[in-house]
Amino acid sequence: MTAAPVTTDQSARGGPRGVAVELTGLGRSYGPIHALDDFTLRLAPGELVALLGPSGCGKTTALRCLAGLEDPDAGRIEVDGKDVTRVPTNKRDFGMVFQAYSLFPHMTARQNVEFGLQLRRQSGQQRRARAAEMLELVGLSTQADRFAHQMSGGQQQRVALARALAIEPQVLLLDEPLSALDAKVRVQLRDEIRRIQLEVGTTTLFVTHDQEEALAVADRVGVMRDGRLEQIAAPEELYSRPVNDFVADFVGVTNRLAGQADSTTATVLGHLVPLLDGSAGSGPVVVLVRPEHLTVHADPGGAHTVTSVSFLGAHGRVVVALADGGQAIVQVPSSSVGDYSPGSRVTVRPTGEPALAVSAQG
Ligand code: ATP
């Protein structure tokens, strides 16, 4: 499935290229809805940023403003230091791949990739060479003469990616490019997109509502809510140091455990947990603890009761009814799934990883 690395025009010219992109104070309203509200985002040259957030938070509007498909009511967009806020889409030199397959069905893969080059008045020979290079990059050299309608969804999205990259865009925009694909193809193509993006070095904005996808492909992930960025950080940082409740919940499964905070620590299930910056620092709190940051042990004298056990392949998950009336989801090695059964008594404790605490009243 993985294509052999090829030398692209960009790398032949001396390594990956990429331009800086700056969206500053963007606003876009539809009647009473603020799709973007003072939205600011900077992408470094060659960086892949994923915008993540629930439906309606403004991800697509941000991407469409950057593409020039939507006019912001306020703010400024700069690409490579130039103001493009009012530059029409066809003058922005961007490559785009959308959720819906957007190939011309009556054209072959090669013709689809050549299409954009034709508009740029390249000679037939140049077009054929470039299309062949791009189809090799996405691992479809042997399918070049297939018609789009004869290809699978994953193959069509590869062609769409090849077409977007063929014009050597300054910026690549990907709007939920994988969401119409089944789970296995989605993961394969997601990894391919990242490999290709690293190889060509094009600054890329990737919009998705799938947190795993965002964490897997991006240099940095921006989590949006109500038209604003709540946090933007490298995947690991976002996961381990969410700045608030919303981000913690949106990025991965989170337990909400009752605790008692005392400045920089909280007592949870009888054990001390260091608190992340931004935590509520005193009194009764809810501590957000990842399932992998809890351990569970079978214990006939334990205070808590297992309610369900599931085997998830790489690991397992034990759901526990806590003595205080709460619930905890605990990640366990798949080899130990058999140690627990619904109704059995257990002890549960935090591993001591730093966690975010929010006020129990909130
Ligand atoms: P999804 O994941 O569902 O695609 P999103 O985060 O991409 O959501 P947007 O499509 O950017 O969200 O929409 C943000 C808000 O703006 C939503 O409330 C949406 O209903 C509204 N909106 C977007 N486009 C229009 C439009 N053309 N007319 C009216 N409202 C719009």
mmCIF file of C-alpha atoms and ligand atoms in Angstrom, residues 28-31 33-36 53-64 70 99 175-176 207-209 224 227, ligand 1:
data_model
loop_
_atom_site.group_PDB
_atom_site.id
_atom_site.type_symbol
_atom_site.label_atom_id
_atom_site.label_comp_id
_atom_site.label_asym_id
_atom_site.label_seq_id
_atom_site.Cartn_x
_atom_site.Cartn_y
_atom_site.Cartn_z
ATOM 1 C CA ARG A 28 -17.668 35.573 10.094
ATOM 2 C CA SER A 29 -21.314 35.704 11.088
ATOM 3 C CA TYR A 30 -24.408 34.234 9.534
ATOM 4 C CA GLY A 31 -27.230 36.255 11.034
ATOM 5 C CA ILE A 33 -24.451 32.851 14.463
ATOM 6 C CA HIS A 34 -20.809 33.748 14.949
ATOM 7 C CA ALA A 35 -19.184 30.985 12.912
ATOM 8 C CA LEU A 36 -15.802 32.644 13.518
ATOM 9 C CA GLY A 53 -13.961 20.488 17.159
ATOM 10 C CA PRO A 54 -17.602 19.525 17.375
ATOM 11 C CA SER A 55 -20.037 20.015 14.543
ATOM 12 C CA GLY A 56 -20.803 23.678 13.938
ATOM 13 C CA CYS A 57 -17.776 25.081 15.807
ATOM 14 C CA GLY A 58 -16.506 26.888 12.699
ATOM 15 C CA LYS A 59 -13.780 24.590 11.348
ATOM 16 C CA THR A 60 -15.042 24.575 7.782
ATOM 17 C CA THR A 61 -15.707 28.308 7.854
ATOM 18 C CA ALA A 62 -12.081 28.910 8.887
ATOM 19 C CA LEU A 63 -10.838 26.704 6.041
ATOM 20 C CA ARG A 64 -13.218 28.307 3.532
ATOM 21 C CA GLU A 70 -15.934 32.701 2.089
ATOM 22 C CA GLN A 99 -14.979 15.151 1.934
ATOM 23 C CA ASP A 175 -11.647 19.346 4.700
ATOM 24 C CA GLU A 176 -12.649 16.023 6.262
ATOM 25 C CA VAL A 207 -10.125 19.976 9.218
ATOM 26 C CA THR A 208 -11.625 17.034 11.067
ATOM 27 C CA HIS A 209 -14.021 16.212 13.879
ATOM 28 C CA MET A 224 -12.258 24.979 18.380
ATOM 29 C CA GLY A 227 -15.796 30.065 16.429
HETATM 30 P P1 ATP B 1 -19.147 20.393 10.762
HETATM 31 O O1 ATP B 1 -18.126 19.555 11.479
HETATM 32 O O2 ATP B 1 -20.550 19.989 11.067
HETATM 33 O O3 ATP B 1 -18.863 20.569 9.294
HETATM 34 P P2 ATP B 1 -17.933 22.979 11.305
HETATM 35 O O4 ATP B 1 -17.185 23.063 12.567
HETATM 36 O O5 ATP B 1 -17.148 22.823 10.057
HETATM 37 O O6 ATP B 1 -19.055 21.864 11.412
HETATM 38 P P3 ATP B 1 -19.049 25.314 10.057
HETATM 39 O O7 ATP B 1 -19.526 24.595 8.832
HETATM 40 O O8 ATP B 1 -17.871 26.178 9.931
HETATM 41 O O9 ATP B 1 -18.823 24.297 11.240
HETATM 42 O O10 ATP B 1 -20.272 26.168 10.615
HETATM 43 C C1 ATP B 1 -20.164 27.026 11.742
HETATM 44 C C2 ATP B 1 -21.530 27.626 12.044
HETATM 45 O O11 ATP B 1 -21.911 28.505 10.996
HETATM 46 C C3 ATP B 1 -22.634 26.596 12.172
HETATM 47 O O12 ATP B 1 -23.518 27.011 13.178
HETATM 48 C C4 ATP B 1 -23.302 26.634 10.807
HETATM 49 O O13 ATP B 1 -24.651 26.261 10.912
HETATM 50 C C5 ATP B 1 -23.140 28.082 10.414
HETATM 51 N N1 ATP B 1 -23.036 28.255 8.967
HETATM 52 C C6 ATP B 1 -22.022 27.824 8.179
HETATM 53 N N2 ATP B 1 -22.217 28.176 6.895
HETATM 54 C C7 ATP B 1 -23.413 28.835 6.849
HETATM 55 C C8 ATP B 1 -24.171 29.451 5.818
HETATM 56 N N3 ATP B 1 -23.748 29.461 4.554
HETATM 57 N N4 ATP B 1 -25.343 30.025 6.162
HETATM 58 C C9 ATP B 1 -25.769 30.044 7.444
HETATM 59 N N5 ATP B 1 -25.093 29.491 8.470
HETATM 60 C C10 ATP B 1 -23.937 28.891 8.195
#
